[in-house]
Short mmCIF file of C-alpha atoms and ligand atoms in Angstrom, two decimals:
data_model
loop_
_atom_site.label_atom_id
_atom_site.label_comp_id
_atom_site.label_asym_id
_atom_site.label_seq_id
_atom_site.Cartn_x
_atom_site.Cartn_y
_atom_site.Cartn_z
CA UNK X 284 0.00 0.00 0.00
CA UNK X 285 1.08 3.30 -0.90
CA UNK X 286 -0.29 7.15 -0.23
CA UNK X 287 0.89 10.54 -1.03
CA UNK X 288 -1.09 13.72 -1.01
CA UNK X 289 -0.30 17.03 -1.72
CA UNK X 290 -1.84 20.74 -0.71
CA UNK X 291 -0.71 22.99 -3.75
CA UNK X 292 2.26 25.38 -3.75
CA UNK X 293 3.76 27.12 -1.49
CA UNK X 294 6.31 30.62 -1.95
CA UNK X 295 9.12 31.00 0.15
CA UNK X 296 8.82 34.20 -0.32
CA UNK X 297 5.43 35.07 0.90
CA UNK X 298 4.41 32.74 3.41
CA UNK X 299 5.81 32.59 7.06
CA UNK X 300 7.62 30.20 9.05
CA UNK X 301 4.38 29.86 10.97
CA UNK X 302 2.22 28.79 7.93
CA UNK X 303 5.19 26.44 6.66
CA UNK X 304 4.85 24.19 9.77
CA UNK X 305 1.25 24.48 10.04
CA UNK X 306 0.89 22.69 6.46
CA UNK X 307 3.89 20.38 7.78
CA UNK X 308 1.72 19.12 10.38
CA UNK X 309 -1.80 19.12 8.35
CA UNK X 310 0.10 17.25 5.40
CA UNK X 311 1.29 14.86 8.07
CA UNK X 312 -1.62 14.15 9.95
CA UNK X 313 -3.79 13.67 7.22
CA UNK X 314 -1.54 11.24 5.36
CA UNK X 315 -1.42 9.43 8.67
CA UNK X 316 -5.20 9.25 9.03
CA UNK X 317 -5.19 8.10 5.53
CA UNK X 318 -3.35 5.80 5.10
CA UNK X 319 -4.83 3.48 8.19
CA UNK X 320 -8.15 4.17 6.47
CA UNK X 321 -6.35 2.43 4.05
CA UNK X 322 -5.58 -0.80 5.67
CA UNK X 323 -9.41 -1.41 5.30
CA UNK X 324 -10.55 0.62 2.60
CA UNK X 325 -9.74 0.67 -1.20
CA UNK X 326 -7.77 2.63 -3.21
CA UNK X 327 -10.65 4.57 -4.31
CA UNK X 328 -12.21 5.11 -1.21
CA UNK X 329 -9.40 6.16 0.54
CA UNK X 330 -8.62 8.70 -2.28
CA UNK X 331 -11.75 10.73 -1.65
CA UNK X 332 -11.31 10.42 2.43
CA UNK X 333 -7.67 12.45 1.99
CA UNK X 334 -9.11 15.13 -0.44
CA UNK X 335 -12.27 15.56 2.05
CA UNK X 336 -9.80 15.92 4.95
CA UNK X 337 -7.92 18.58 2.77
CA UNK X 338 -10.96 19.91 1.59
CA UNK X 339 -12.25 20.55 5.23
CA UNK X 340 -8.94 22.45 5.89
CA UNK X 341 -8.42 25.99 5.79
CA UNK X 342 -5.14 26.09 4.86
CA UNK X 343 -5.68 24.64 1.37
CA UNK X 344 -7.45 25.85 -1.21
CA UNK X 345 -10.15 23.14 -1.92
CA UNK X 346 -13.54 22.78 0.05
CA UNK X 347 -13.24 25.31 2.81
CA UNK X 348 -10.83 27.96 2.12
CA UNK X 349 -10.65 28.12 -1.12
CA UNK X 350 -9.89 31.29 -3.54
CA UNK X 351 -12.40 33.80 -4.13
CA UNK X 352 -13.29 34.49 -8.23
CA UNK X 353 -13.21 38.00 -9.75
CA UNK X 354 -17.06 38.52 -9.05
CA UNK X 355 -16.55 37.72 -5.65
CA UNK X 356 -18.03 34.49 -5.72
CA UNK X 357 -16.48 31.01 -5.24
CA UNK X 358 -16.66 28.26 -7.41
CA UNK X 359 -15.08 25.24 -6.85
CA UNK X 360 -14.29 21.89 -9.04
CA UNK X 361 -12.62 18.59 -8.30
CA UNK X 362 -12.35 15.05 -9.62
CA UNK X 363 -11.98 11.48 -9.05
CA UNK X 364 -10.48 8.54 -11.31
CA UNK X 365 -10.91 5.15 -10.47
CA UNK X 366 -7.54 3.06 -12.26
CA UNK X 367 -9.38 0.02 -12.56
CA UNK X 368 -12.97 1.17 -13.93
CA UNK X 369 -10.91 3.90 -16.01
CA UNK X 370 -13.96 5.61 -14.87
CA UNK X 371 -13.51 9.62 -14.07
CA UNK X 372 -16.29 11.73 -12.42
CA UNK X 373 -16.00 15.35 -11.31
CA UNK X 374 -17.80 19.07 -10.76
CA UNK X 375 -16.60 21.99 -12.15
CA UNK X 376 -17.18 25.24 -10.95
CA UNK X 377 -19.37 24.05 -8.05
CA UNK X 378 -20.82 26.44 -5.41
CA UNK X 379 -21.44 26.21 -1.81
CA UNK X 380 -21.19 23.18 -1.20
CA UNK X 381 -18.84 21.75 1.80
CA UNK X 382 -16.84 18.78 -0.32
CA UNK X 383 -17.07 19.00 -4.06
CA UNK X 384 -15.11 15.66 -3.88
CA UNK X 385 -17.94 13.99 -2.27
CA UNK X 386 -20.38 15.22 -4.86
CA UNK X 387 -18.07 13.34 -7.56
CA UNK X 388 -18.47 10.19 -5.74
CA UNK X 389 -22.38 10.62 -6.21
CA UNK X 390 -21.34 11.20 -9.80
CA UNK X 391 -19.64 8.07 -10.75
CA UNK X 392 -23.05 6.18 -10.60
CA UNK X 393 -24.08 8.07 -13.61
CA UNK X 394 -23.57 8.20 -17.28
CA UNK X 395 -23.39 11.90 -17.43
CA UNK X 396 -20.08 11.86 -14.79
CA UNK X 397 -18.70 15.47 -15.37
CA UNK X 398 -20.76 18.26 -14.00
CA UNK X 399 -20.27 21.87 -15.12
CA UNK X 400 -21.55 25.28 -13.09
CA UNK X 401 -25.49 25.19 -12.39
CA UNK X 402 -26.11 21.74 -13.16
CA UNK X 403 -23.10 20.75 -10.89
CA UNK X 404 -24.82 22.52 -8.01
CA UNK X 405 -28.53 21.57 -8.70
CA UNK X 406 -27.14 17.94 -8.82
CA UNK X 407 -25.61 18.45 -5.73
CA UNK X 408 -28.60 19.84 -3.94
CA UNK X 409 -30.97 16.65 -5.28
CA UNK X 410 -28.48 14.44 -3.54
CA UNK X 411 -29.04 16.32 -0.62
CA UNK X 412 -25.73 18.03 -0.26
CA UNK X 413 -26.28 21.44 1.99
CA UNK X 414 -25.67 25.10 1.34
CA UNK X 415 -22.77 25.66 2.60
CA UNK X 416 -20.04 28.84 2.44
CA UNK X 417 -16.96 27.73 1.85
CA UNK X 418 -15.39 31.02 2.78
CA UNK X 419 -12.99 32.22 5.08
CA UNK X 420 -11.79 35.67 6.21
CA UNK X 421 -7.91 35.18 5.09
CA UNK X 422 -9.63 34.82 1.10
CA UNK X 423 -11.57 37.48 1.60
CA UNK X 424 -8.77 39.67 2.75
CA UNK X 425 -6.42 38.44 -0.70
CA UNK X 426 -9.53 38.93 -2.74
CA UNK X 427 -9.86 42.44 -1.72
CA UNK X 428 -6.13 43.03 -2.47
CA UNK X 429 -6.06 41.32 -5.86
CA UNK X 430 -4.00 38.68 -4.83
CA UNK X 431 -4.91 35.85 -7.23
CA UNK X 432 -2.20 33.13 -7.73
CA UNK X 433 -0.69 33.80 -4.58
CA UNK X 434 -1.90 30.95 -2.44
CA UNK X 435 -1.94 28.20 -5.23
CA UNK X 436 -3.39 25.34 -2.76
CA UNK X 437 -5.15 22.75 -4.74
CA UNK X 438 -5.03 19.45 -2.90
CA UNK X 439 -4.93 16.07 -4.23
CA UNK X 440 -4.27 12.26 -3.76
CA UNK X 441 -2.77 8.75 -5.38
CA UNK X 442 -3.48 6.16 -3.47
CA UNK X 443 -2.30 2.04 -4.20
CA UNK X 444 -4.39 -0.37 -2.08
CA UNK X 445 -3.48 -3.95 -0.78
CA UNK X 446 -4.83 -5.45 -3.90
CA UNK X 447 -2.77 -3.05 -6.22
CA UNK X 448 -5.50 -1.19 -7.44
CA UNK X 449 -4.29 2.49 -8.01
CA UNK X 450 -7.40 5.51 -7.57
CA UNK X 451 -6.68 9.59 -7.72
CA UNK X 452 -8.65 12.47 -6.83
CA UNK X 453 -7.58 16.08 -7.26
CA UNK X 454 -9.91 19.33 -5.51
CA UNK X 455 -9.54 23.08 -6.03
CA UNK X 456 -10.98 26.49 -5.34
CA UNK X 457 -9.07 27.82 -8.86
CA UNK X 458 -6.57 30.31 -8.88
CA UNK X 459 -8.04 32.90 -7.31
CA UNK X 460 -9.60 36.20 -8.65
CA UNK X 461 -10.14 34.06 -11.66
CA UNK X 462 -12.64 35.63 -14.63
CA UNK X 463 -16.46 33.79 -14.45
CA UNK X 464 -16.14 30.82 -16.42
CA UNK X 465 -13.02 29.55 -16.47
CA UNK X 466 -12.20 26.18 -16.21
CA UNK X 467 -9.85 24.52 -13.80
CA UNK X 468 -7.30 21.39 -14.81
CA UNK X 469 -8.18 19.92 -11.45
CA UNK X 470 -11.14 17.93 -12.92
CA UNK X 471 -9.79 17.10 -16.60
CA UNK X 472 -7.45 14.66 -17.49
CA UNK X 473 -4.52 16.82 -17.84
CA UNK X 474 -4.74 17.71 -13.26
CA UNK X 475 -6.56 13.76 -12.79
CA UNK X 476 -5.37 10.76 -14.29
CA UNK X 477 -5.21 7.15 -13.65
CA UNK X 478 -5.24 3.46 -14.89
CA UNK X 479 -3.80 0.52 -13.68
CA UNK X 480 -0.43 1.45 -14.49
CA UNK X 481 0.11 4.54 -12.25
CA UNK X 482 -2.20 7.50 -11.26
CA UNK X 483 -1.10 11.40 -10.97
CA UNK X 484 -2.67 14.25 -9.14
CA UNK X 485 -1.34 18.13 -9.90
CA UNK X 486 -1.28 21.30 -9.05
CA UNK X 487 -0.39 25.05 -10.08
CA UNK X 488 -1.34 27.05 -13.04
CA UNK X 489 -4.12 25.18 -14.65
CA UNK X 490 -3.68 27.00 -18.02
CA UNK X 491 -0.26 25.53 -18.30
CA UNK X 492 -1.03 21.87 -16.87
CA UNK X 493 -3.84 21.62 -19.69
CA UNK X 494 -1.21 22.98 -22.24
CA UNK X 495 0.99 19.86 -20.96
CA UNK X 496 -1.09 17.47 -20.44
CA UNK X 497 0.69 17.09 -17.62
CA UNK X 498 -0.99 13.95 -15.47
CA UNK X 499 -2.03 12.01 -18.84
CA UNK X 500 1.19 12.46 -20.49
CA UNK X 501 3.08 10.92 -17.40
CA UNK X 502 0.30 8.17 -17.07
CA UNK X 503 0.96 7.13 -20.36
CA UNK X 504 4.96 7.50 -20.45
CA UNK X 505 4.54 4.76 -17.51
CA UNK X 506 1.78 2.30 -18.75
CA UNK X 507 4.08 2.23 -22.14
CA UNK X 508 7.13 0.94 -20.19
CA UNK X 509 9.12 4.15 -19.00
CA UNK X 510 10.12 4.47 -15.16
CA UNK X 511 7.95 7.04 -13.46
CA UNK X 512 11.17 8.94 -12.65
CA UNK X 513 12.05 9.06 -16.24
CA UNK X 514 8.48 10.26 -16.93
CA UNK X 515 8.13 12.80 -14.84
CA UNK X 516 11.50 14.39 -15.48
CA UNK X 517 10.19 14.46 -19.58
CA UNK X 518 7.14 15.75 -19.12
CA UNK X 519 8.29 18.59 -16.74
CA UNK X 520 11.02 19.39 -19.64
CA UNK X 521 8.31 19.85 -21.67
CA UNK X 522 7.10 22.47 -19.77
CA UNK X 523 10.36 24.65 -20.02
CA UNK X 524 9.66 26.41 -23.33
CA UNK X 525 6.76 28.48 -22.24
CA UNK X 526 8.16 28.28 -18.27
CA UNK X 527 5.01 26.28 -17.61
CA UNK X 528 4.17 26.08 -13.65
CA UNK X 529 3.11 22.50 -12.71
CA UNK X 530 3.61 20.23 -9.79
CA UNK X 531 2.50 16.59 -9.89
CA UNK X 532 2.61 13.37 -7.78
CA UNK X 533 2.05 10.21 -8.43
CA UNK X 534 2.20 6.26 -7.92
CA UNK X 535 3.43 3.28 -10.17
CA UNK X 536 1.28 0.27 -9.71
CA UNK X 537 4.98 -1.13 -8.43
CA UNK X 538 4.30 1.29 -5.39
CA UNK X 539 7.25 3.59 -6.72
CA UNK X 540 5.90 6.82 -5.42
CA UNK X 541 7.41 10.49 -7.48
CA UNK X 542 6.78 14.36 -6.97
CA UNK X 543 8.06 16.71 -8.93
CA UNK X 544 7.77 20.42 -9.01
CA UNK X 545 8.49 22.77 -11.87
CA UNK X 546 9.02 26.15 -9.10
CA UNK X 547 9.79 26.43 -5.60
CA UNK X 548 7.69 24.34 -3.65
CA UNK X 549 4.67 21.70 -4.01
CA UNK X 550 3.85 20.88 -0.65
CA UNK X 551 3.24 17.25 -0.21
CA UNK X 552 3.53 14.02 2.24
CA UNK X 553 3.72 10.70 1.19
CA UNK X 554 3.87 6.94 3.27
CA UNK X 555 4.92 3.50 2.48
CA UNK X 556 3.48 2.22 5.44
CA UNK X 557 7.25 2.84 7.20
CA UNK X 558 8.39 5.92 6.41
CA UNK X 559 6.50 9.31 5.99
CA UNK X 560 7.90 11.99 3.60
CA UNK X 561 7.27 15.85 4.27
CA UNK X 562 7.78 18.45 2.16
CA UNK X 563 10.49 20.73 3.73
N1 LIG H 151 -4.47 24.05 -10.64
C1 LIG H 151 -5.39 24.96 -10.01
C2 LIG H 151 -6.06 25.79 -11.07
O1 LIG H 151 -5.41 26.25 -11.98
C3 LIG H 151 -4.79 25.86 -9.01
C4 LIG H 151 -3.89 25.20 -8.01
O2 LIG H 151 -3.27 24.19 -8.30
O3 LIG H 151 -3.80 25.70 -6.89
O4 LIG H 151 -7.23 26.04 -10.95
#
């Protein structure tokens, strides 16, 4: 069994020593907590119990706490891929609601599995999810000063349960001080992708991950044979020419686990059932 999550970016030179450790710890707990759900949970499941925890935490920008839009609203989307069904389910743009993740759970019992906007919330309310505000004062306070990319937090998970099976799921409250509209890579294939070979979760500018392809392209590199080292190292090259800003994680169905960051620093923890890895 394998696990590793990760909450988004994080800027040396912007956040404090105090909000460094914080996300130490948060990364840490949760990816404890995880992983013994783990023991006696699938891949899958355990996937969407990470991202909820993430979701439900303040620091990250998914679920509670995440970025405000340009109109003041939020709008949240996130995704789930199952590596054995190859099935994918997600919301995008999403409001008020306290765990999009959960919602795209509900979602892979249907044909129609991605959710844009309106429908994603009216879908959401027939299933009984509540209204719920998402909001916190620290986004309102970067919202009012413009501050869009500055707290890149997306959170995500690959998980590999006992019977190999490989599940990722990938939540987001956008950029911040986004225009109306746009769409998030969080819940496309480029930000969420799995199969039996290996599943990858990123983060950062979603305009550049969808220009990459970023999670299919390493996906693929690995089910056709390369190492996961060797794909993550040629699909971040490929971001070079236009100084694309990606970060990524991901396990082989071997339980090799990789992160990789194109800037200064993903933030991410990840356990083999012996050792847990920080971000530092
Ligand atoms: N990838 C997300 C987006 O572009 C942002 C992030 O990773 O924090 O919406």
């Amino acid at each position: 069994m394998r696990l590793i999550i990760h909450g988004g970016f994080f800027s040396e030179s912007t956040t404090d020593a105090q909000t460094k450790a914080d996300k130490q710890n948060a990364l840490k707990t949760i990816v404890t907590k995880a992983y013994a759900y783990l023991e006696n949970h699938s891949a899958l499941e355990t996937a969407v119990y990470a991202v909820s925890l993430l979701e439900d935490d303040v620091l990250f920008n998914a679920g509670t706490g995440s970025q405000i839009q340009s109109d003041g609203k939020i709008r949240m989307s996130a995704a789930l891929m199952d590596g054995v069904s190859h099935k994918m389910s997600g919301v995008i743009n999403i409001e008020e609601v306290k765990n999009p993740i959960e919602v795209a759970v509900q979602l892979m019992k249907y044909d129609d599995r991605i959710l844009g906007g309106e429908g994603a919330t009216q879908f959401a309310r027939q299933q009984g999810f509540d209204v719920f505000s998402t909001e916190v004062p620290q986004r309102r306070k970067e919202y009012e000063a413009k501050l869009g990319t500055k707290g890149l937090g997306t959170v995500g998970c690959v998980a590999l349960d006992a019977q190999g099976r490989l599940a990722v799921a990938t939540s987001t409250g956008g950029k911040g001080f986004e225009m109306v509209g746009r769409i998030s890579d969080s819940a496309t294939v480029a930000g969420n992708y799995t199969n039996e070979f290996c599943g990858v979760s990123c983060t950062g500018v979603g305009e550049d991950i969808v220009s990459n392809a970023t999670a299919t392209k390493i996906v693929t590199r690995v089910t056709d044979g390369m190492p996961i080292k060797e794909a993550f190292a040629k699909t971040f090259a490929e971001l070079k020419p236009y100084d694309g800003f990606a970060g990524a994680i991901g396990i082989d169905k071997d339980g090799n686990m990789f992160h990789k960051d194109s800037h200064p620093s993903m933030v991410f923890a990840s356990y083999d059932g012996e050792t847990i890895e920080v971000f530092n």
